[in-house]
Amino acid sequence: MLWSYILKLVILLPLVCGLMVGCLYLWRRLESRMPGKPATRTIAVRETMMISPGLRLAVIDFEGKRLLVSVGRGGVTLVDKAEGPLA
């Protein structure tokens, strides 16, 4: 009786965990294709660069401006901004 329970547990637990991980993976992949999402976004992250293990620079386009921000453990800091046409 006990061996039957352990055998079912050993077989079904990894199966359920695998199905859960697979569903989460598919959700992330298909989330952007779901209806009702806006096609155009106001914010676009153009490029990121790792400066050090805890610090990253990011170039962001927002309302006709290009912003250079520093992203770290302490938060986000505006480094520089440029106005004008975005190529």
PDB file of N, CA and C in Angstrom:
ATOM      1  N   MET A   1       0.814  -1.191   0.000  1.00  0.00           N
ATOM      2  CA  MET A   1       0.000   0.000   0.000  1.00  0.00           C
ATOM      3  C   MET A   1       0.863   1.263   0.000  1.00  0.00           C
ATOM      4  N   LEU A   2       1.856   1.298   0.884  1.00  0.00           N
ATOM      5  CA  LEU A   2       2.725   2.459   0.975  1.00  0.00           C
ATOM      6  C   LEU A   2       3.589   2.584  -0.273  1.00  0.00           C
ATOM      7  N   TRP A   3       4.053   1.462  -0.816  1.00  0.00           N
ATOM      8  CA  TRP A   3       4.902   1.498  -2.006  1.00  0.00           C
ATOM      9  C   TRP A   3       4.118   1.995  -3.219  1.00  0.00           C
ATOM     10  N   SER A   4       2.864   1.679  -3.284  1.00  0.00           N
ATOM     11  CA  SER A   4       2.022   2.163  -4.371  1.00  0.00           C
ATOM     12  C   SER A   4       1.908   3.685  -4.322  1.00  0.00           C
ATOM     13  N   TYR A   5       1.725   4.231  -3.132  1.00  0.00           N
ATOM     14  CA  TYR A   5       1.627   5.674  -2.956  1.00  0.00           C
ATOM     15  C   TYR A   5       2.945   6.349  -3.340  1.00  0.00           C
ATOM     16  N   ILE A   6       4.067   5.806  -2.900  1.00  0.00           N
ATOM     17  CA  ILE A   6       5.376   6.385  -3.200  1.00  0.00           C
ATOM     18  C   ILE A   6       5.653   6.320  -4.699  1.00  0.00           C
ATOM     19  N   LEU A   7       5.292   5.226  -5.348  1.00  0.00           N
ATOM     20  CA  LEU A   7       5.492   5.094  -6.794  1.00  0.00           C
ATOM     21  C   LEU A   7       4.677   6.139  -7.552  1.00  0.00           C
ATOM     22  N   LYS A   8       3.426   6.331  -7.167  1.00  0.00           N
ATOM     23  CA  LYS A   8       2.592   7.357  -7.807  1.00  0.00           C
ATOM     24  C   LYS A   8       3.180   8.748  -7.584  1.00  0.00           C
ATOM     25  N   LEU A   9       3.678   8.999  -6.374  1.00  0.00           N
ATOM     26  CA  LEU A   9       4.259  10.288  -6.052  1.00  0.00           C
ATOM     27  C   LEU A   9       5.506  10.564  -6.890  1.00  0.00           C
ATOM     28  N   VAL A  10       6.356   9.550  -7.028  1.00  0.00           N
ATOM     29  CA  VAL A  10       7.596   9.705  -7.794  1.00  0.00           C
ATOM     30  C   VAL A  10       7.304   9.942  -9.278  1.00  0.00           C
ATOM     31  N   ILE A  11       6.245   9.373  -9.792  1.00  0.00           N
ATOM     32  CA  ILE A  11       5.917   9.534 -11.216  1.00  0.00           C
ATOM     33  C   ILE A  11       5.117  10.815 -11.465  1.00  0.00           C
ATOM     34  N   LEU A  12       4.126  11.091 -10.638  1.00  0.00           N
ATOM     35  CA  LEU A  12       3.213  12.200 -10.914  1.00  0.00           C
ATOM     36  C   LEU A  12       3.750  13.567 -10.496  1.00  0.00           C
ATOM     37  N   LEU A  13       4.555  13.656  -9.460  1.00  0.00           N
ATOM     38  CA  LEU A  13       5.071  14.952  -9.013  1.00  0.00           C
ATOM     39  C   LEU A  13       5.939  15.628 -10.083  1.00  0.00           C
ATOM     40  N   PRO A  14       6.919  14.950 -10.686  1.00  0.00           N
ATOM     41  CA  PRO A  14       7.674  15.609 -11.764  1.00  0.00           C
ATOM     42  C   PRO A  14       6.799  15.936 -12.984  1.00  0.00           C
ATOM     43  N   LEU A  15       5.807  15.105 -13.250  1.00  0.00           N
ATOM     44  CA  LEU A  15       4.914  15.368 -14.373  1.00  0.00           C
ATOM     45  C   LEU A  15       4.121  16.657 -14.151  1.00  0.00           C
ATOM     46  N   VAL A  16       3.577  16.835 -12.962  1.00  0.00           N
ATOM     47  CA  VAL A  16       2.808  18.044 -12.647  1.00  0.00           C
ATOM     48  C   VAL A  16       3.725  19.274 -12.648  1.00  0.00           C
ATOM     49  N   CYS A  17       4.908  19.151 -12.091  1.00  0.00           N
ATOM     50  CA  CYS A  17       5.851  20.271 -12.087  1.00  0.00           C
ATOM     51  C   CYS A  17       6.270  20.645 -13.507  1.00  0.00           C
ATOM     52  N   GLY A  18       6.507  19.661 -14.350  1.00  0.00           N
ATOM     53  CA  GLY A  18       6.859  19.928 -15.747  1.00  0.00           C
ATOM     54  C   GLY A  18       5.737  20.616 -16.499  1.00  0.00           C
ATOM     55  N   LEU A  19       4.498  20.185 -16.260  1.00  0.00           N
ATOM     56  CA  LEU A  19       3.356  20.845 -16.904  1.00  0.00           C
ATOM     57  C   LEU A  19       3.225  22.294 -16.443  1.00  0.00           C
ATOM     58  N   MET A  20       3.478  22.544 -15.169  1.00  0.00           N
ATOM     59  CA  MET A  20       3.383  23.905 -14.649  1.00  0.00           C
ATOM     60  C   MET A  20       4.453  24.810 -15.274  1.00  0.00           C
ATOM     61  N   VAL A  21       5.680  24.337 -15.356  1.00  0.00           N
ATOM     62  CA  VAL A  21       6.758  25.115 -15.966  1.00  0.00           C
ATOM     63  C   VAL A  21       6.471  25.336 -17.452  1.00  0.00           C
ATOM     64  N   GLY A  22       5.979  24.323 -18.141  1.00  0.00           N
ATOM     65  CA  GLY A  22       5.638  24.467 -19.558  1.00  0.00           C
ATOM     66  C   GLY A  22       4.539  25.479 -19.796  1.00  0.00           C
ATOM     67  N   CYS A  23       3.527  25.501 -18.942  1.00  0.00           N
ATOM     68  CA  CYS A  23       2.439  26.480 -19.078  1.00  0.00           C
ATOM     69  C   CYS A  23       2.945  27.898 -18.849  1.00  0.00           C
ATOM     70  N   LEU A  24       3.810  28.087 -17.861  1.00  0.00           N
ATOM     71  CA  LEU A  24       4.368  29.417 -17.608  1.00  0.00           C
ATOM     72  C   LEU A  24       5.233  29.888 -18.773  1.00  0.00           C
ATOM     73  N   TYR A  25       6.011  28.980 -19.347  1.00  0.00           N
ATOM     74  CA  TYR A  25       6.841  29.319 -20.498  1.00  0.00           C
ATOM     75  C   TYR A  25       5.971  29.731 -21.690  1.00  0.00           C
ATOM     76  N   LEU A  26       4.924  28.971 -21.977  1.00  0.00           N
ATOM     77  CA  LEU A  26       4.028  29.314 -23.082  1.00  0.00           C
ATOM     78  C   LEU A  26       3.299  30.625 -22.834  1.00  0.00           C
ATOM     79  N   TRP A  27       2.897  30.880 -21.603  1.00  0.00           N
ATOM     80  CA  TRP A  27       2.216  32.132 -21.280  1.00  0.00           C
ATOM     81  C   TRP A  27       3.108  33.332 -21.589  1.00  0.00           C
ATOM     82  N   ARG A  28       4.384  33.255 -21.205  1.00  0.00           N
ATOM     83  CA  ARG A  28       5.307  34.359 -21.480  1.00  0.00           C
ATOM     84  C   ARG A  28       5.520  34.553 -22.967  1.00  0.00           C
ATOM     85  N   ARG A  29       5.592  33.463 -23.717  1.00  0.00           N
ATOM     86  CA  ARG A  29       5.822  33.561 -25.161  1.00  0.00           C
ATOM     87  C   ARG A  29       4.607  34.117 -25.888  1.00  0.00           C
ATOM     88  N   LEU A  30       3.408  33.752 -25.464  1.00  0.00           N
ATOM     89  CA  LEU A  30       2.196  34.129 -26.186  1.00  0.00           C
ATOM     90  C   LEU A  30       1.517  35.375 -25.625  1.00  0.00           C
ATOM     91  N   GLU A  31       2.013  35.920 -24.527  1.00  0.00           N
ATOM     92  CA  GLU A  31       1.368  37.063 -23.892  1.00  0.00           C
ATOM     93  C   GLU A  31       1.321  38.284 -24.810  1.00  0.00           C
ATOM     94  N   SER A  32       2.366  38.522 -25.581  1.00  0.00           N
ATOM     95  CA  SER A  32       2.415  39.693 -26.450  1.00  0.00           C
ATOM     96  C   SER A  32       1.464  39.579 -27.634  1.00  0.00           C
ATOM     97  N   ARG A  33       1.025  38.383 -27.975  1.00  0.00           N
ATOM     98  CA  ARG A  33       0.137  38.186 -29.123  1.00  0.00           C
ATOM     99  C   ARG A  33      -1.337  38.213 -28.756  1.00  0.00           C
ATOM    100  N   MET A  34      -1.652  38.374 -27.479  1.00  0.00           N
ATOM    101  CA  MET A  34      -3.046  38.340 -27.052  1.00  0.00           C
ATOM    102  C   MET A  34      -3.785  39.584 -27.518  1.00  0.00           C
ATOM    103  N   PRO A  35      -5.068  39.445 -27.869  1.00  0.00           N
ATOM    104  CA  PRO A  35      -5.837  40.608 -28.311  1.00  0.00           C
ATOM    105  C   PRO A  35      -6.067  41.582 -27.158  1.00  0.00           C
ATOM    106  N   GLY A  36      -6.249  42.849 -27.537  1.00  0.00           N
ATOM    107  CA  GLY A  36      -6.500  43.867 -26.533  1.00  0.00           C
ATOM    108  C   GLY A  36      -5.258  44.619 -26.110  1.00  0.00           C
ATOM    109  N   LYS A  37      -4.115  44.159 -26.525  1.00  0.00           N
ATOM    110  CA  LYS A  37      -2.889  44.864 -26.206  1.00  0.00           C
ATOM    111  C   LYS A  37      -2.669  45.972 -27.236  1.00  0.00           C
ATOM    112  N   PRO A  38      -2.219  47.152 -26.815  1.00  0.00           N
ATOM    113  CA  PRO A  38      -1.958  48.218 -27.783  1.00  0.00           C
ATOM    114  C   PRO A  38      -0.773  47.870 -28.673  1.00  0.00           C
ATOM    115  N   ALA A  39      -0.917  48.192 -29.956  1.00  0.00           N
ATOM    116  CA  ALA A  39       0.148  47.870 -30.914  1.00  0.00           C
ATOM    117  C   ALA A  39       1.321  48.836 -30.777  1.00  0.00           C
ATOM    118  N   THR A  40       1.046  50.088 -30.448  1.00  0.00           N
ATOM    119  CA  THR A  40       2.120  51.070 -30.306  1.00  0.00           C
ATOM    120  C   THR A  40       2.336  51.365 -28.832  1.00  0.00           C
ATOM    121  N   ARG A  41       3.551  51.567 -28.477  1.00  0.00           N
ATOM    122  CA  ARG A  41       3.900  51.859 -27.093  1.00  0.00           C
ATOM    123  C   ARG A  41       4.492  53.263 -27.012  1.00  0.00           C
ATOM    124  N   THR A  42       4.336  53.885 -25.877  1.00  0.00           N
ATOM    125  CA  THR A  42       4.872  55.224 -25.676  1.00  0.00           C
ATOM    126  C   THR A  42       6.342  55.174 -25.278  1.00  0.00           C
ATOM    127  N   ILE A  43       6.723  54.099 -24.636  1.00  0.00           N
ATOM    128  CA  ILE A  43       8.107  53.942 -24.170  1.00  0.00           C
ATOM    129  C   ILE A  43       8.759  52.795 -24.924  1.00  0.00           C
ATOM    130  N   ALA A  44       9.997  53.002 -25.348  1.00  0.00           N
ATOM    131  CA  ALA A  44      10.747  51.937 -26.020  1.00  0.00           C
ATOM    132  C   ALA A  44      12.171  51.915 -25.475  1.00  0.00           C
ATOM    133  N   VAL A  45      12.610  50.771 -25.018  1.00  0.00           N
ATOM    134  CA  VAL A  45      13.994  50.599 -24.565  1.00  0.00           C
ATOM    135  C   VAL A  45      14.815  50.241 -25.793  1.00  0.00           C
ATOM    136  N   ARG A  46      15.711  51.131 -26.186  1.00  0.00           N
ATOM    137  CA  ARG A  46      16.493  50.941 -27.408  1.00  0.00           C
ATOM    138  C   ARG A  46      17.716  50.060 -27.197  1.00  0.00           C
ATOM    139  N   GLU A  47      18.410  50.270 -26.101  1.00  0.00           N
ATOM    140  CA  GLU A  47      19.642  49.511 -25.883  1.00  0.00           C
ATOM    141  C   GLU A  47      19.974  49.504 -24.404  1.00  0.00           C
ATOM    142  N   THR A  48      20.572  48.423 -23.944  1.00  0.00           N
ATOM    143  CA  THR A  48      21.078  48.350 -22.574  1.00  0.00           C
ATOM    144  C   THR A  48      22.517  47.870 -22.610  1.00  0.00           C
ATOM    145  N   MET A  49      23.283  48.299 -21.609  1.00  0.00           N
ATOM    146  CA  MET A  49      24.687  47.879 -21.530  1.00  0.00           C
ATOM    147  C   MET A  49      25.042  47.653 -20.072  1.00  0.00           C
ATOM    148  N   MET A  50      25.633  46.510 -19.784  1.00  0.00           N
ATOM    149  CA  MET A  50      26.067  46.179 -18.432  1.00  0.00           C
ATOM    150  C   MET A  50      27.397  46.884 -18.170  1.00  0.00           C
ATOM    151  N   ILE A  51      27.420  47.727 -17.147  1.00  0.00           N
ATOM    152  CA  ILE A  51      28.637  48.452 -16.782  1.00  0.00           C
ATOM    153  C   ILE A  51      29.426  47.664 -15.742  1.00  0.00           C
ATOM    154  N   SER A  52      28.731  47.173 -14.738  1.00  0.00           N
ATOM    155  CA  SER A  52      29.335  46.343 -13.698  1.00  0.00           C
ATOM    156  C   SER A  52      28.267  45.351 -13.244  1.00  0.00           C
ATOM    157  N   PRO A  53      28.604  44.382 -12.406  1.00  0.00           N
ATOM    158  CA  PRO A  53      27.602  43.378 -12.024  1.00  0.00           C
ATOM    159  C   PRO A  53      26.317  43.942 -11.433  1.00  0.00           C
ATOM    160  N   GLY A  54      26.367  45.104 -10.824  1.00  0.00           N
ATOM    161  CA  GLY A  54      25.154  45.658 -10.238  1.00  0.00           C
ATOM    162  C   GLY A  54      24.657  46.914 -10.923  1.00  0.00           C
ATOM    163  N   LEU A  55      25.269  47.305 -12.068  1.00  0.00           N
ATOM    164  CA  LEU A  55      24.936  48.572 -12.708  1.00  0.00           C
ATOM    165  C   LEU A  55      24.767  48.388 -14.209  1.00  0.00           C
ATOM    166  N   ARG A  56      23.727  49.010 -14.743  1.00  0.00           N
ATOM    167  CA  ARG A  56      23.418  48.880 -16.158  1.00  0.00           C
ATOM    168  C   ARG A  56      22.980  50.232 -16.691  1.00  0.00           C
ATOM    169  N   LEU A  57      23.384  50.577 -17.925  1.00  0.00           N
ATOM    170  CA  LEU A  57      22.920  51.782 -18.605  1.00  0.00           C
ATOM    171  C   LEU A  57      21.856  51.389 -19.615  1.00  0.00           C
ATOM    172  N   ALA A  58      20.829  52.235 -19.764  1.00  0.00           N
ATOM    173  CA  ALA A  58      19.758  51.956 -20.714  1.00  0.00           C
ATOM    174  C   ALA A  58      19.406  53.232 -21.471  1.00  0.00           C
ATOM    175  N   VAL A  59      19.160  53.099 -22.778  1.00  0.00           N
ATOM    176  CA  VAL A  59      18.699  54.195 -23.620  1.00  0.00           C
ATOM    177  C   VAL A  59      17.212  53.972 -23.851  1.00  0.00           C
ATOM    178  N   ILE A  60      16.399  54.990 -23.501  1.00  0.00           N
ATOM    179  CA  ILE A  60      14.945  54.875 -23.561  1.00  0.00           C
ATOM    180  C   ILE A  60      14.399  56.013 -24.401  1.00  0.00           C
ATOM    181  N   ASP A  61      13.488  55.708 -25.336  1.00  0.00           N
ATOM    182  CA  ASP A  61      12.764  56.723 -26.098  1.00  0.00           C
ATOM    183  C   ASP A  61      11.418  56.953 -25.432  1.00  0.00           C
ATOM    184  N   PHE A  62      11.109  58.254 -25.166  1.00  0.00           N
ATOM    185  CA  PHE A  62       9.846  58.589 -24.517  1.00  0.00           C
ATOM    186  C   PHE A  62       9.396  59.963 -24.986  1.00  0.00           C
ATOM    187  N   GLU A  63       8.242  60.025 -25.656  1.00  0.00           N
ATOM    188  CA  GLU A  63       7.624  61.262 -26.133  1.00  0.00           C
ATOM    189  C   GLU A  63       8.603  62.156 -26.882  1.00  0.00           C
ATOM    190  N   GLY A  64       9.311  61.609 -27.837  1.00  0.00           N
ATOM    191  CA  GLY A  64      10.229  62.396 -28.663  1.00  0.00           C
ATOM    192  C   GLY A  64      11.550  62.720 -28.007  1.00  0.00           C
ATOM    193  N   LYS A  65      11.793  62.191 -26.849  1.00  0.00           N
ATOM    194  CA  LYS A  65      13.059  62.423 -26.156  1.00  0.00           C
ATOM    195  C   LYS A  65      13.784  61.101 -26.004  1.00  0.00           C
ATOM    196  N   ARG A  66      15.084  61.175 -25.999  1.00  0.00           N
ATOM    197  CA  ARG A  66      15.909  59.994 -25.764  1.00  0.00           C
ATOM    198  C   ARG A  66      16.590  60.182 -24.417  1.00  0.00           C
ATOM    199  N   LEU A  67      16.350  59.239 -23.508  1.00  0.00           N
ATOM    200  CA  LEU A  67      16.867  59.339 -22.149  1.00  0.00           C
ATOM    201  C   LEU A  67      17.936  58.273 -21.908  1.00  0.00           C
ATOM    202  N   LEU A  68      19.001  58.668 -21.236  1.00  0.00           N
ATOM    203  CA  LEU A  68      20.028  57.727 -20.805  1.00  0.00           C
ATOM    204  C   LEU A  68      19.882  57.591 -19.297  1.00  0.00           C
ATOM    205  N   VAL A  69      19.576  56.383 -18.832  1.00  0.00           N
ATOM    206  CA  VAL A  69      19.364  56.163 -17.405  1.00  0.00           C
ATOM    207  C   VAL A  69      20.326  55.100 -16.893  1.00  0.00           C
ATOM    208  N   SER A  70      20.636  55.215 -15.622  1.00  0.00           N
ATOM    209  CA  SER A  70      21.463  54.240 -14.934  1.00  0.00           C
ATOM    210  C   SER A  70      20.541  53.420 -14.044  1.00  0.00           C
ATOM    211  N   VAL A  71      20.607  52.104 -14.179  1.00  0.00           N
ATOM    212  CA  VAL A  71      19.751  51.215 -13.410  1.00  0.00           C
ATOM    213  C   VAL A  71      20.646  50.366 -12.518  1.00  0.00           C
ATOM    214  N   GLY A  72      20.416  50.461 -11.214  1.00  0.00           N
ATOM    215  CA  GLY A  72      21.223  49.701 -10.269  1.00  0.00           C
ATOM    216  C   GLY A  72      20.375  49.207  -9.122  1.00  0.00           C
ATOM    217  N   ARG A  73      21.029  48.690  -8.128  1.00  0.00           N
ATOM    218  CA  ARG A  73      20.319  48.159  -6.960  1.00  0.00           C
ATOM    219  C   ARG A  73      19.618  49.270  -6.187  1.00  0.00           C
ATOM    220  N   GLY A  74      20.170  50.477  -6.251  1.00  0.00           N
ATOM    221  CA  GLY A  74      19.596  51.605  -5.527  1.00  0.00           C
ATOM    222  C   GLY A  74      18.440  52.266  -6.240  1.00  0.00           C
ATOM    223  N   GLY A  75      18.190  51.915  -7.495  1.00  0.00           N
ATOM    224  CA  GLY A  75      17.086  52.504  -8.242  1.00  0.00           C
ATOM    225  C   GLY A  75      17.520  52.935  -9.631  1.00  0.00           C
ATOM    226  N   VAL A  76      16.726  53.857 -10.205  1.00  0.00           N
ATOM    227  CA  VAL A  76      16.968  54.355 -11.562  1.00  0.00           C
ATOM    228  C   VAL A  76      17.319  55.834 -11.466  1.00  0.00           C
ATOM    229  N   THR A  77      18.394  56.234 -12.163  1.00  0.00           N
ATOM    230  CA  THR A  77      18.848  57.615 -12.141  1.00  0.00           C
ATOM    231  C   THR A  77      18.985  58.123 -13.565  1.00  0.00           C
ATOM    232  N   LEU A  78      18.458  59.317 -13.829  1.00  0.00           N
ATOM    233  CA  LEU A  78      18.592  59.947 -15.143  1.00  0.00           C
ATOM    234  C   LEU A  78      20.008  60.477 -15.281  1.00  0.00           C
ATOM    235  N   VAL A  79      20.704  60.049 -16.345  1.00  0.00           N
ATOM    236  CA  VAL A  79      22.077  60.479 -16.583  1.00  0.00           C
ATOM    237  C   VAL A  79      22.091  61.643 -17.556  1.00  0.00           C
ATOM    238  N   ASP A  80      21.353  61.510 -18.681  1.00  0.00           N
ATOM    239  CA  ASP A  80      21.337  62.556 -19.707  1.00  0.00           C
ATOM    240  C   ASP A  80      20.078  62.416 -20.534  1.00  0.00           C
ATOM    241  N   LYS A  81      19.666  63.516 -21.192  1.00  0.00           N
ATOM    242  CA  LYS A  81      18.520  63.432 -22.102  1.00  0.00           C
ATOM    243  C   LYS A  81      18.827  64.247 -23.347  1.00  0.00           C
ATOM    244  N   ALA A  82      18.305  63.782 -24.482  1.00  0.00           N
ATOM    245  CA  ALA A  82      18.525  64.447 -25.762  1.00  0.00           C
ATOM    246  C   ALA A  82      17.154  64.698 -26.391  1.00  0.00           C
ATOM    247  N   GLU A  83      17.002  65.877 -26.983  1.00  0.00           N
ATOM    248  CA  GLU A  83      15.769  66.239 -27.651  1.00  0.00           C
ATOM    249  C   GLU A  83      15.998  66.225 -29.147  1.00  0.00           C
ATOM    250  N   GLY A  84      14.943  66.230 -29.920  1.00  0.00           N
ATOM    251  CA  GLY A  84      15.069  66.326 -31.360  1.00  0.00           C
ATOM    252  C   GLY A  84      14.635  65.040 -32.042  1.00  0.00           C
ATOM    253  N   PRO A  85      14.887  64.982 -33.349  1.00  0.00           N
ATOM    254  CA  PRO A  85      14.433  63.798 -34.108  1.00  0.00           C
ATOM    255  C   PRO A  85      15.176  62.544 -33.682  1.00  0.00           C
ATOM    256  N   LEU A  86      14.437  61.485 -33.558  1.00  0.00           N
ATOM    257  CA  LEU A  86      15.012  60.189 -33.171  1.00  0.00           C
ATOM    258  C   LEU A  86      15.180  59.355 -34.432  1.00  0.00           C
ATOM    259  N   ALA A  87      16.384  58.980 -34.721  1.00  0.00           N
ATOM    260  CA  ALA A  87      16.650  58.203 -35.929  1.00  0.00           C
ATOM    261  C   ALA A  87      16.424  56.737 -35.728  1.00  0.00           C
TER     262      ALA A  87
END
